[in-house]
PDB file of C-alpha atoms in Angstrom:
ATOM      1  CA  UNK A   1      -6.624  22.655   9.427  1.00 57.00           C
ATOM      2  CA  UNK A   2      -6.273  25.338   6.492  1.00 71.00           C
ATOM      3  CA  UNK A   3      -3.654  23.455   4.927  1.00 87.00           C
ATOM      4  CA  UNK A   4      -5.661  20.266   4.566  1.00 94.00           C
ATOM      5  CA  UNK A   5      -8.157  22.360   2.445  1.00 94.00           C
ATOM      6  CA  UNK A   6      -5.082  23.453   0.567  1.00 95.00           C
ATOM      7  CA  UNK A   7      -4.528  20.074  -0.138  1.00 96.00           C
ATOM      8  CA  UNK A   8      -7.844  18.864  -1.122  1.00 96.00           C
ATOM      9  CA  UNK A   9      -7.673  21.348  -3.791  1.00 96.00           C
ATOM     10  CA  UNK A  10      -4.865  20.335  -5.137  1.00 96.00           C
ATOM     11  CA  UNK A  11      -5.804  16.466  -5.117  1.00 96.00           C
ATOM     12  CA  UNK A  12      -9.316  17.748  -6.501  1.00 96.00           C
ATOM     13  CA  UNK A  13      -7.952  19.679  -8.739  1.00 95.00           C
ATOM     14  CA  UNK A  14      -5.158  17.188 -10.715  1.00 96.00           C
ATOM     15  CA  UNK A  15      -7.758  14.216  -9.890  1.00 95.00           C
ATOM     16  CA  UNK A  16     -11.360  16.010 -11.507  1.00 93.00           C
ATOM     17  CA  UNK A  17     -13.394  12.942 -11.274  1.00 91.00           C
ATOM     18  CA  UNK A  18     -13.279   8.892  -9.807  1.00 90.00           C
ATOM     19  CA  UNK A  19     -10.026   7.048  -9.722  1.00 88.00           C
ATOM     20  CA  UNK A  20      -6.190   7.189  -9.465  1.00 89.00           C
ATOM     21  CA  UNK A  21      -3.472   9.182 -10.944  1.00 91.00           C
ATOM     22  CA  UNK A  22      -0.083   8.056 -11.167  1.00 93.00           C
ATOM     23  CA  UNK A  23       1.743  11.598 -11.518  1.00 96.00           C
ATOM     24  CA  UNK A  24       5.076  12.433 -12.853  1.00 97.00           C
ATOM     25  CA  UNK A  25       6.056  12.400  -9.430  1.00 97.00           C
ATOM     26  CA  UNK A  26       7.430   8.491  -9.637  1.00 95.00           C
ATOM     27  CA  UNK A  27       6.280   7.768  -5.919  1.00 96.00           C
ATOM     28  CA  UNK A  28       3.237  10.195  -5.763  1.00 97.00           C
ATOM     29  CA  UNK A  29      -0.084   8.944  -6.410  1.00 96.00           C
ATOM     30  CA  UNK A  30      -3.298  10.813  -6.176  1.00 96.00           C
ATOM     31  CA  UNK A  31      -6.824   9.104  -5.407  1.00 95.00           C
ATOM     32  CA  UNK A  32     -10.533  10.356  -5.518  1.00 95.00           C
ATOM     33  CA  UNK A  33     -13.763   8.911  -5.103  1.00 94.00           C
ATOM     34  CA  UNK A  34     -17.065  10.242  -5.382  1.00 95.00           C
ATOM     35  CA  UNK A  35     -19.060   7.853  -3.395  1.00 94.00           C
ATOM     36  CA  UNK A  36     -17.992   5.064  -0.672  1.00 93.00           C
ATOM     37  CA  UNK A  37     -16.029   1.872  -1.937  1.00 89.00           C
ATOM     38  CA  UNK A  38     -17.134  -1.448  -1.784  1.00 83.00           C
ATOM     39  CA  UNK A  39     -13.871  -3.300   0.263  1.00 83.00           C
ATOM     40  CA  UNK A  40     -11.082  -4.543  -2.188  1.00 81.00           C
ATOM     41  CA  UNK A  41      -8.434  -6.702  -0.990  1.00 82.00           C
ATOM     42  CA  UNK A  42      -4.535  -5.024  -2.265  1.00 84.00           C
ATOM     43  CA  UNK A  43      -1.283  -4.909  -1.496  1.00 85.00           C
ATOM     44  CA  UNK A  44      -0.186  -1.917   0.178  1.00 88.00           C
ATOM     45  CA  UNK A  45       3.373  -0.926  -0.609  1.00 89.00           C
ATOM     46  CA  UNK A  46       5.343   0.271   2.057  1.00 91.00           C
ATOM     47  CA  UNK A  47       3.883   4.210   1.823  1.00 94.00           C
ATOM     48  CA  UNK A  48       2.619   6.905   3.683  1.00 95.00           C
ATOM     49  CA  UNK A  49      -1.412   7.759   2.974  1.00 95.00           C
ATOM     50  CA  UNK A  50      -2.427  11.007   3.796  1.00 96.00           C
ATOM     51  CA  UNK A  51      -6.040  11.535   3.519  1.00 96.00           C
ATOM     52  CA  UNK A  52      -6.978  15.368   2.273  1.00 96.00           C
ATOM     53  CA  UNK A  53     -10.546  14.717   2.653  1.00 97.00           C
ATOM     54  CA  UNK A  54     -13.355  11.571   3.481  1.00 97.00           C
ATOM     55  CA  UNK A  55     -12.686   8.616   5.387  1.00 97.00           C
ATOM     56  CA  UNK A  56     -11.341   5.263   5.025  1.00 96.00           C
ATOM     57  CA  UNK A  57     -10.802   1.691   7.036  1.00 95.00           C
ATOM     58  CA  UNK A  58      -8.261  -0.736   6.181  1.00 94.00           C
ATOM     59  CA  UNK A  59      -7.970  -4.142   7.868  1.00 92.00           C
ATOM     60  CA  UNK A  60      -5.252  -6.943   8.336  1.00 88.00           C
ATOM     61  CA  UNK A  61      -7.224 -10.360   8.634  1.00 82.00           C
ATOM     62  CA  UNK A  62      -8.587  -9.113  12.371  1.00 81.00           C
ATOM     63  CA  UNK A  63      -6.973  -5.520  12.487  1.00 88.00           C
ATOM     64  CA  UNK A  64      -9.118  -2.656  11.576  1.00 92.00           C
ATOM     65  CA  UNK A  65      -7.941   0.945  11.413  1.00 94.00           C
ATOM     66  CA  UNK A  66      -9.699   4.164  10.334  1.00 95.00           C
ATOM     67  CA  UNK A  67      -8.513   7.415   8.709  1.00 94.00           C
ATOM     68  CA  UNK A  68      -9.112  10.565   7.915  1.00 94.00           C
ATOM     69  CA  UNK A  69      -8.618  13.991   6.725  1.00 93.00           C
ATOM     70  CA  UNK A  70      -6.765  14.577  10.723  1.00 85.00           C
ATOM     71  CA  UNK A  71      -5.077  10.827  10.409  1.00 91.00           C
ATOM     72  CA  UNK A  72      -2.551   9.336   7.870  1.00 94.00           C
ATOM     73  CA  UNK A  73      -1.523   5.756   7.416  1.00 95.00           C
ATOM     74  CA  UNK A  74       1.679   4.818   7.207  1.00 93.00           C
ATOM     75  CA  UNK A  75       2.566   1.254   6.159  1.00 92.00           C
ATOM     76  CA  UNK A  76       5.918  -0.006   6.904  1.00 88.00           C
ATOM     77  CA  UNK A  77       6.192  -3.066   4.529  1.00 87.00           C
ATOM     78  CA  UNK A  78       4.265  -4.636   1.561  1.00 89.00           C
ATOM     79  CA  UNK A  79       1.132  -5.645   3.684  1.00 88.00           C
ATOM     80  CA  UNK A  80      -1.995  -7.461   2.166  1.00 86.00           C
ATOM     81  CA  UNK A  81      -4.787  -5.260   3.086  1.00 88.00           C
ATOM     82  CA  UNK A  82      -8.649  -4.824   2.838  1.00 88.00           C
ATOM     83  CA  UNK A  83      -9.746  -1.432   2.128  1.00 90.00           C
ATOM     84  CA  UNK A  84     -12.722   0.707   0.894  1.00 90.00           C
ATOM     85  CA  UNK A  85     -13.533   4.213   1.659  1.00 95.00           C
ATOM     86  CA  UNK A  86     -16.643   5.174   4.119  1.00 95.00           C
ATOM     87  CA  UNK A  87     -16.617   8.549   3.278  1.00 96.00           C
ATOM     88  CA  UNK A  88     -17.453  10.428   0.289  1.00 96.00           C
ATOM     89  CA  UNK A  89     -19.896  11.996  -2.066  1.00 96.00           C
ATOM     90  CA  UNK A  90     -20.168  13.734  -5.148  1.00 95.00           C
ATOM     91  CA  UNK A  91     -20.113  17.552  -3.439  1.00 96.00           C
ATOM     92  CA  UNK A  92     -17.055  16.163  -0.575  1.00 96.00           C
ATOM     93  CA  UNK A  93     -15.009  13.443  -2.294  1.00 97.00           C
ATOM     94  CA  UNK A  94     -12.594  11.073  -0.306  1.00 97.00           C
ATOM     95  CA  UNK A  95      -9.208  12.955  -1.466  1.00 97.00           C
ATOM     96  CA  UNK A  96      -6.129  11.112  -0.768  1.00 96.00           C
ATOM     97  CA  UNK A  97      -2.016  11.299  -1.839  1.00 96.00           C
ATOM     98  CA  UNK A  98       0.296   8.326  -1.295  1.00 96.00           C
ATOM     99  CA  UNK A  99       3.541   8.199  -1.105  1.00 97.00           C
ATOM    100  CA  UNK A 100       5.838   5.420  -1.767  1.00 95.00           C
ATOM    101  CA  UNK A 101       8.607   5.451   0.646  1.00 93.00           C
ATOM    102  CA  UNK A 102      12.206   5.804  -1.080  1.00 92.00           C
ATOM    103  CA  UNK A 103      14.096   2.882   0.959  1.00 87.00           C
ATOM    104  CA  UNK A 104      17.352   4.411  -0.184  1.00 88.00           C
ATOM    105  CA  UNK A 105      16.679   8.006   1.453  1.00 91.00           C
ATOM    106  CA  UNK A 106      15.529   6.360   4.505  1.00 90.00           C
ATOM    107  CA  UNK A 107      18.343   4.327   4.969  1.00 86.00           C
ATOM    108  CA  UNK A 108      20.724   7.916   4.588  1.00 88.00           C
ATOM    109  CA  UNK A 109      18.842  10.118   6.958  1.00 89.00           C
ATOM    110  CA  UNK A 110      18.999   7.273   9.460  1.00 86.00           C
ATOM    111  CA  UNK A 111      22.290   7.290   9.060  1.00 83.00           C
ATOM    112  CA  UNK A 112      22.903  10.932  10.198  1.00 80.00           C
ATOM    113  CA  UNK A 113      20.154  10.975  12.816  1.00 72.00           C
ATOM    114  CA  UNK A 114      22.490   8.182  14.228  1.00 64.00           C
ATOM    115  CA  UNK A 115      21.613   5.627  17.505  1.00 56.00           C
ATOM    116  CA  UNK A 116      18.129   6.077  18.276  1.00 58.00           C
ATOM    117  CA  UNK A 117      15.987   4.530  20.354  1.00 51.00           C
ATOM    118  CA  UNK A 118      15.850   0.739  20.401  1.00 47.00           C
ATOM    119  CA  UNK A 119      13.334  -0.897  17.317  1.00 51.00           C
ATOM    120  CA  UNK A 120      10.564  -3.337  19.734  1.00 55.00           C
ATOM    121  CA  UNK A 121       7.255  -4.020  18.882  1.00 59.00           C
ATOM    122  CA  UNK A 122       6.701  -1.937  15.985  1.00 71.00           C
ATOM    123  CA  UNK A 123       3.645  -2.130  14.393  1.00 80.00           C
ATOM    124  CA  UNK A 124       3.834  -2.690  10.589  1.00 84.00           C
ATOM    125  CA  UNK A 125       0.992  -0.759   9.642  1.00 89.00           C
ATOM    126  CA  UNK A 126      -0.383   2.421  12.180  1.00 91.00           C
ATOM    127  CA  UNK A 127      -2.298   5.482  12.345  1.00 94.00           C
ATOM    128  CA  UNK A 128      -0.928   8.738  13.268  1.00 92.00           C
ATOM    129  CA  UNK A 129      -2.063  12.104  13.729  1.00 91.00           C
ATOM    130  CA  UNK A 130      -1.343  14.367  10.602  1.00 92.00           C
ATOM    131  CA  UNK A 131       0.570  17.807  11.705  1.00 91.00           C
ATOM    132  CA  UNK A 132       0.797  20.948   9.946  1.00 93.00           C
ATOM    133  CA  UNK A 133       4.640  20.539   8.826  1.00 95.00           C
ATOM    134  CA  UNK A 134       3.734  17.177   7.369  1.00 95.00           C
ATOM    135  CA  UNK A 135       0.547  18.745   5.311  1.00 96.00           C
ATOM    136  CA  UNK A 136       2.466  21.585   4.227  1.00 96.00           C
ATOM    137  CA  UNK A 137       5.280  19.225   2.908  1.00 97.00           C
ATOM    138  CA  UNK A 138       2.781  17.165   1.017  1.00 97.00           C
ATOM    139  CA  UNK A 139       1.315  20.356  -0.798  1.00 97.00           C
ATOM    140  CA  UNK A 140       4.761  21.783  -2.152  1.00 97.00           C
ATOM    141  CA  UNK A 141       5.314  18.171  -3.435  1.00 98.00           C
ATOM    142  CA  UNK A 142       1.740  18.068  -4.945  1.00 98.00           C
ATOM    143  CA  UNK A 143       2.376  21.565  -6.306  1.00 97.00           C
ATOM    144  CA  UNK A 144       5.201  20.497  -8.362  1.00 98.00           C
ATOM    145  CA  UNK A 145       2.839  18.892 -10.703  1.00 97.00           C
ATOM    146  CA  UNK A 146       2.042  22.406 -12.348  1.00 96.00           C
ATOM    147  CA  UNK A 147       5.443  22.939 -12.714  1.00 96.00           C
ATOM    148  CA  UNK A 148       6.808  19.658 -13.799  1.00 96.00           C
ATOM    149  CA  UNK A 149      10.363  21.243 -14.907  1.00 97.00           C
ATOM    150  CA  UNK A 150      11.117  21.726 -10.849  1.00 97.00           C
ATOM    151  CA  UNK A 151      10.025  17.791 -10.452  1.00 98.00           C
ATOM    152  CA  UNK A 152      13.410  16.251 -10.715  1.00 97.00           C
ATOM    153  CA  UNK A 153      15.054  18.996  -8.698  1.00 97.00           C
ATOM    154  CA  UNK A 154      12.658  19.874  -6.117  1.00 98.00           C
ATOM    155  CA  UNK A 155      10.718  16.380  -5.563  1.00 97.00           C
ATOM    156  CA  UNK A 156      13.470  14.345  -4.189  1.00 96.00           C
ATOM    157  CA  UNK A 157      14.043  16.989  -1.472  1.00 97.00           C
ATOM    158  CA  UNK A 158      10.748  17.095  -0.230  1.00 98.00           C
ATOM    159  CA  UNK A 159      10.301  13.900   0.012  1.00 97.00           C
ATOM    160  CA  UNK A 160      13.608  13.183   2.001  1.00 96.00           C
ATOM    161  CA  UNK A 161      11.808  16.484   3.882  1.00 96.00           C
ATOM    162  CA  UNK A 162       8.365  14.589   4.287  1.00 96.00           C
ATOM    163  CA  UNK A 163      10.464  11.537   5.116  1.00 95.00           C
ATOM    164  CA  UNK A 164      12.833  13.449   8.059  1.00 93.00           C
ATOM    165  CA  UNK A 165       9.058  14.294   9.670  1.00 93.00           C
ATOM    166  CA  UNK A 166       7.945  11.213   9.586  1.00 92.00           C
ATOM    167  CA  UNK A 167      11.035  10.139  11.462  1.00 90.00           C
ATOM    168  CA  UNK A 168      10.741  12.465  14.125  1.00 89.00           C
ATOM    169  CA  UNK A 169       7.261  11.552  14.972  1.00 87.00           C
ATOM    170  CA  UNK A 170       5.803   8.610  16.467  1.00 86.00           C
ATOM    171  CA  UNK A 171       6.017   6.339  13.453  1.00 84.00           C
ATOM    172  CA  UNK A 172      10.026   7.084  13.782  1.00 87.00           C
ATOM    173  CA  UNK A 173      10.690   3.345  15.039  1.00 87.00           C
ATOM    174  CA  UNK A 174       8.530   1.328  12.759  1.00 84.00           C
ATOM    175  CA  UNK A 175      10.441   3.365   9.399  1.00 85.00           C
ATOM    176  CA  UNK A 176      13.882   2.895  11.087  1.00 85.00           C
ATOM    177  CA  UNK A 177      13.330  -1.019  11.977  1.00 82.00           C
ATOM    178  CA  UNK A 178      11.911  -1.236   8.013  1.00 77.00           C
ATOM    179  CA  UNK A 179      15.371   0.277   7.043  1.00 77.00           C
ATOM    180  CA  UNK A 180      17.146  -1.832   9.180  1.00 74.00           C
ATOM    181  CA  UNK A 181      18.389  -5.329   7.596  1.00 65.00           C
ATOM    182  CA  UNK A 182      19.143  -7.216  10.878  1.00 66.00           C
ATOM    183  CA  UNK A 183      15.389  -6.157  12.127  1.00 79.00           C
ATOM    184  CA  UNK A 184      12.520  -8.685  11.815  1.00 82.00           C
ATOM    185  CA  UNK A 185      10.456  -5.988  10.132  1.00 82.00           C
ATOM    186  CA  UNK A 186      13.505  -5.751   7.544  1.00 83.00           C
ATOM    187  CA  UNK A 187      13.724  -9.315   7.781  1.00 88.00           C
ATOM    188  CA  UNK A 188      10.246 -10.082   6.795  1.00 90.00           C
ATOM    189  CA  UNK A 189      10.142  -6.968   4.384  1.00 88.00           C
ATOM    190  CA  UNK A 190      13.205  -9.288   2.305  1.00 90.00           C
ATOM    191  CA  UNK A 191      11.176 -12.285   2.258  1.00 93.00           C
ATOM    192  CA  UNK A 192       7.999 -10.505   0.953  1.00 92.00           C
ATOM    193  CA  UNK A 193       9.947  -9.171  -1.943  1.00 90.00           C
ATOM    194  CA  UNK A 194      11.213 -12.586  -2.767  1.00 93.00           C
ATOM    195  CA  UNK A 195       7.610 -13.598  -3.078  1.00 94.00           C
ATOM    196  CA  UNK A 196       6.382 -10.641  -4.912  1.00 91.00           C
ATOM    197  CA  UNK A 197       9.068 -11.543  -7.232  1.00 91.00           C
ATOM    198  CA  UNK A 198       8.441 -15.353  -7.809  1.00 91.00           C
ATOM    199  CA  UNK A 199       4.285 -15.252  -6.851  1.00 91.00           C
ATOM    200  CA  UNK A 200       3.781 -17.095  -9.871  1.00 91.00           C
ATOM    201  CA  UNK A 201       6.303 -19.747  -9.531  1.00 91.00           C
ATOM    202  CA  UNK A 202       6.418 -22.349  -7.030  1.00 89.00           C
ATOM    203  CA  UNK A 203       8.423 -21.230  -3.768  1.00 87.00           C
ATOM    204  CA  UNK A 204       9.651 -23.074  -1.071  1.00 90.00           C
ATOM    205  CA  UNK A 205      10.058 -21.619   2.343  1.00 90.00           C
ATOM    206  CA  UNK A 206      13.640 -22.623   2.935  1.00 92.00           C
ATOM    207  CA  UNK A 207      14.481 -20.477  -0.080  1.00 91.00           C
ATOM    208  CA  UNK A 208      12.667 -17.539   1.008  1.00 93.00           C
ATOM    209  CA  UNK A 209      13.709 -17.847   4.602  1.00 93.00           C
ATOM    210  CA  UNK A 210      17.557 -18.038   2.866  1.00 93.00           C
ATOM    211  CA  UNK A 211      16.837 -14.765   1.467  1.00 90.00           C
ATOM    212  CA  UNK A 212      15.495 -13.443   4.234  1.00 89.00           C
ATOM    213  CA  UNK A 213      18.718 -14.162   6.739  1.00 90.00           C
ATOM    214  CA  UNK A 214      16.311 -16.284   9.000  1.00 91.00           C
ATOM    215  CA  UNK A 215      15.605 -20.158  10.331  1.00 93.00           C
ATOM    216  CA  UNK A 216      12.671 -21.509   8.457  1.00 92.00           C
ATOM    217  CA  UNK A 217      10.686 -22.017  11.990  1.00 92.00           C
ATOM    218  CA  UNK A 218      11.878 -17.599  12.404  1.00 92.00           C
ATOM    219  CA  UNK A 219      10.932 -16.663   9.380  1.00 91.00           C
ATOM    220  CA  UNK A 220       6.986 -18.376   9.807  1.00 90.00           C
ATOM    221  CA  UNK A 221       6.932 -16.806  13.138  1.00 91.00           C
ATOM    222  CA  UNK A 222       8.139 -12.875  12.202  1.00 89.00           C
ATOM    223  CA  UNK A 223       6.335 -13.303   8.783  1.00 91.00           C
ATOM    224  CA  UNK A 224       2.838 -14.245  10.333  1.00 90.00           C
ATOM    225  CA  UNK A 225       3.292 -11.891  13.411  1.00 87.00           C
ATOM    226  CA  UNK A 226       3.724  -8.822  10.916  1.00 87.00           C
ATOM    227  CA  UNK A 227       1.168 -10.110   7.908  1.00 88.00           C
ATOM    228  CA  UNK A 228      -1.475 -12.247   9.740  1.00 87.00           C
ATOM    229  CA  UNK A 229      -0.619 -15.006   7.477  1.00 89.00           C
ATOM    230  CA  UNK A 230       2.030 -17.171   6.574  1.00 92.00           C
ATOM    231  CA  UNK A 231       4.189 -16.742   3.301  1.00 93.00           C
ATOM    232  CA  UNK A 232       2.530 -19.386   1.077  1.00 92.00           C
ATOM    233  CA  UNK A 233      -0.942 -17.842   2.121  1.00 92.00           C
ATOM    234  CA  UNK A 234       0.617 -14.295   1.065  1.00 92.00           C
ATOM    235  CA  UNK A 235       1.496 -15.921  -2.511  1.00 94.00           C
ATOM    236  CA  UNK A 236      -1.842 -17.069  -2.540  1.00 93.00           C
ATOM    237  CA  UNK A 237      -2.991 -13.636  -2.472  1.00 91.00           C
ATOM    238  CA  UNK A 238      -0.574 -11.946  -4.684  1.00 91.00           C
ATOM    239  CA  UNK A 239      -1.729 -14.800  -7.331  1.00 94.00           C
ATOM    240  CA  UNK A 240      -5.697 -14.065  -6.571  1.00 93.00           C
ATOM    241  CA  UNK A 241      -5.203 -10.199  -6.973  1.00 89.00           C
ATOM    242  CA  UNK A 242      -3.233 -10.631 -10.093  1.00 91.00           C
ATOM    243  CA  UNK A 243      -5.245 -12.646 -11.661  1.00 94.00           C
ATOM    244  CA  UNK A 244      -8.396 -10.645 -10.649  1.00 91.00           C
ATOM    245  CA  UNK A 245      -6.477  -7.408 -12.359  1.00 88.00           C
ATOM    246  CA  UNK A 246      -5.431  -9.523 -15.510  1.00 92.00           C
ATOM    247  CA  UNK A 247      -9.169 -10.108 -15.769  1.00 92.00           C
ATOM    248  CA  UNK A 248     -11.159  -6.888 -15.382  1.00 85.00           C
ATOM    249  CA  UNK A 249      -8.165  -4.738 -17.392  1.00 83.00           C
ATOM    250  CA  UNK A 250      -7.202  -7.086 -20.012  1.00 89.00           C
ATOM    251  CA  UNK A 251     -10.218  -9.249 -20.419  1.00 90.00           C
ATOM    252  CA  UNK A 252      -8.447 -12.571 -19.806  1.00 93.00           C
ATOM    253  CA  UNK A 253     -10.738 -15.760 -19.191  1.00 94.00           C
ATOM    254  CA  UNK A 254     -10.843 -17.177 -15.927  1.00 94.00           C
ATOM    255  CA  UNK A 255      -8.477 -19.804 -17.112  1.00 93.00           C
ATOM    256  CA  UNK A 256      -5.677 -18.246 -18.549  1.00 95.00           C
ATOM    257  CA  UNK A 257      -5.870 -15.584 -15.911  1.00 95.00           C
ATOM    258  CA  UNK A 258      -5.129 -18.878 -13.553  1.00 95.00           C
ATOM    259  CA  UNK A 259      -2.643 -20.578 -15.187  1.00 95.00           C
ATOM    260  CA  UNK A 260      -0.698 -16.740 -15.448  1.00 95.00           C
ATOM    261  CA  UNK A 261      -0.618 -16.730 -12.132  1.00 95.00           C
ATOM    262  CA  UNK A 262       0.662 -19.953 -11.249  1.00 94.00           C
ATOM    263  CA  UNK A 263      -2.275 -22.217 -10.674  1.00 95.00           C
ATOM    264  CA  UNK A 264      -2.278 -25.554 -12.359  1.00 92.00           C
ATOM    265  CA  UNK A 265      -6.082 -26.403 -11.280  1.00 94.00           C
ATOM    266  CA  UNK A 266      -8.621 -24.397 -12.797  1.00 93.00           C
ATOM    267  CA  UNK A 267     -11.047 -25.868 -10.153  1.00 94.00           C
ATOM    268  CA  UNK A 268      -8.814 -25.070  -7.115  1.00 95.00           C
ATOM    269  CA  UNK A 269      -8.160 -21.248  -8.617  1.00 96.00           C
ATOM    270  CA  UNK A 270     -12.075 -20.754  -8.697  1.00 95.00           C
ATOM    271  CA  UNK A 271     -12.683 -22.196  -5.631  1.00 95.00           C
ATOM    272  CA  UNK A 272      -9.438 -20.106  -3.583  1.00 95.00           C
ATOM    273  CA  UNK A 273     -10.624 -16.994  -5.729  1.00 94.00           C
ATOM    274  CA  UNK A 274     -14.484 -17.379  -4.508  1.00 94.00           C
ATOM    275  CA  UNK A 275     -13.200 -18.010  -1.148  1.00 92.00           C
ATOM    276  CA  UNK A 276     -10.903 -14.826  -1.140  1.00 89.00           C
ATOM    277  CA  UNK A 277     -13.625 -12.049  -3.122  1.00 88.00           C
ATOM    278  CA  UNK A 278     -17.013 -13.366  -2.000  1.00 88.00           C
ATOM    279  CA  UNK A 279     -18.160 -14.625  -5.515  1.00 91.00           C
ATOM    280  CA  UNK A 280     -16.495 -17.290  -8.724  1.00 94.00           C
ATOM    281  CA  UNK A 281     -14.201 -15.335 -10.854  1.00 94.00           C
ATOM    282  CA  UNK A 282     -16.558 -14.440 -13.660  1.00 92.00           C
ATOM    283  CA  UNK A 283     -19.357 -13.620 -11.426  1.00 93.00           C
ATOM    284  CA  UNK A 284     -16.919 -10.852  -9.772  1.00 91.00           C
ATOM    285  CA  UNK A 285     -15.527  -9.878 -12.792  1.00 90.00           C
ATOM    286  CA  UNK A 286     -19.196  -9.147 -14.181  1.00 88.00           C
ATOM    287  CA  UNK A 287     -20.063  -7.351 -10.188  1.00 84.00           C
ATOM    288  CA  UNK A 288     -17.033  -5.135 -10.791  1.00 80.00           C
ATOM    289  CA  UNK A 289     -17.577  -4.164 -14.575  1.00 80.00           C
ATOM    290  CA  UNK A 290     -21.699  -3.082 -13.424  1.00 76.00           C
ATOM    291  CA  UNK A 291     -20.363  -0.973 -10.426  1.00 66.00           C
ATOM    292  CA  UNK A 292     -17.460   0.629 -11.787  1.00 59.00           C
ATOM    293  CA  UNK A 293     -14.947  -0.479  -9.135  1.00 56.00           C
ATOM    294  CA  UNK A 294     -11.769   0.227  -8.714  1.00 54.00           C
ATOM    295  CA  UNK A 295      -8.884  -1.689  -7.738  1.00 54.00           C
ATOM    296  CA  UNK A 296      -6.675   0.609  -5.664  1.00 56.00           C
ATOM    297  CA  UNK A 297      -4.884   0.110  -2.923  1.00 55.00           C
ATOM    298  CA  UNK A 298      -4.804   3.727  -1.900  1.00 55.00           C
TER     299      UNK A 298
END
């Protein structure tokens, strides 16, 4: 695994000390930690994670998965998941790159791969064994970043590079069925982004199953099978983890951080927020400011 320490040194090295970089790479981030993470409930976009070094678990509602330095996650829509590093220390920090995937790419290189196989029971989120082509992809991309007049050139074709691996390998299916519209994965993955759009309004299922191309009965079925929940529980987090980020990074009150989000009952928002991040909004707000968490998803 020589290129994974090639790796870590680059994360390390653009990433010096705790917490995320957004790079001038528009769909690379770069993550460190220095110790293990308490669990923070995010949204994952729809992204490959590839661990350089440490570990990390991630859960959906009763799904737990585990990753590391040999493993990458890829995540094949917006997904609502719990995660916090288990692995990591001052002298070995958890090193980790994400990549967002670039829908429009995806959809092209499907198109001149051509009729694979068919697109059943794909799992929307998966663990997969990282190979050498894949690392050694990730660490020209990375590598760009010391030469940032090659980034608009040279990014885009190492992504569609990292991309064209990804589809060869065992995650192939679930990345085609996410690029396919008539596909319950693309199905759902339409609906989710009509609730990321509107989280703070009030939806109504019809309308997002409308956008979606599905029955209202199809749409709870697909949408829970692939999220664990249904798509007014998935608002409900959106609003939650908003408001929780509206708090610690702008300093907004517990009640206007509420009524941003959507919630008319001040009462109800504390009592859904308590119920979703162990402890009344201030009280967690106070919890995260002592230990210096982060909220990242990566």
């Amino acid at each position: 695994m020589e290129r994974i320490a090639d790796l870590a040194a680059l994360v390390q090295r653009h990433v010096p000390r705790t917490g995320m970089v957004a790079t001038a790479i528009g769909r690379l981030s770069l993550f460190r930690a220095d110790e293990p993470t308490a669990p923070v409930p995010a949204v994952y976009d729809a992204s490959l994670c590839l661990i350089a070094q440490g570990t990390k678990e991630v859960s959906l509602r009763d799904q737990k998965l585990v990753y590391d330095a040999a493993h990458h996650l890829l995540v094949s829509v917006d997904l609502p998941l719990v995660g916090h590093v288990t692995q990591a220390s001052p002298d070995a920090p958890y090193l980790c790159c994400k990549i967002d995937i670039d829908q429009a790419a995806l959809a092209e290189l499907i198109l001149v791969e051509g009729e694979k196989a068919p697109m059943t029971g794909v799992a929307p989120m998966a663990i997969h064994a990282s190979d050498a082509d894949l690392i050694d992809a990730a660490c020209r991309l990375v590598r760009l970043l010391d030469r940032p007049e090659t980034i608009d050139a040279l990014a885009p074709l190492i992504e569609r590079e990292i991309l064209y691996r990804l589809l060869a390998g065992p995650q192939g299916p679930a990345l085609r069925a996410m690029a396919v519209s008539d596909s319950h994965l693309g199905q759902v993955s339409r609906a989710i982004a009509t609730i990321r759009r509107g989280f703070d309004r009030q939806l109504r299922v019809a309308d997002i199953a409308a956008e979606a191309g599905m029955s209202a009965s199809s749409l709870h079925e697909h949408f829970k099978a692939v999220t664990r929940m249904t798509p007014l529980e998935y608002q409900k987090q959106l609003r939650l983890q908003e408001a929780r980020r509206l708090m610690l990074s702008q300093g907004a009150s517990a009640g206007s951080a509420g009524f941003a989000v959507g919630y008319d009952s001040q009462s109800q928002f504390s009592r859904e927020y308590a119920r979703l991040f162990g402890a009344p909004p201030r009280r967690d707000i106070q919890r995260l400011q002592m230990s210096g968490s982060i909220l990242t998803p990566v």
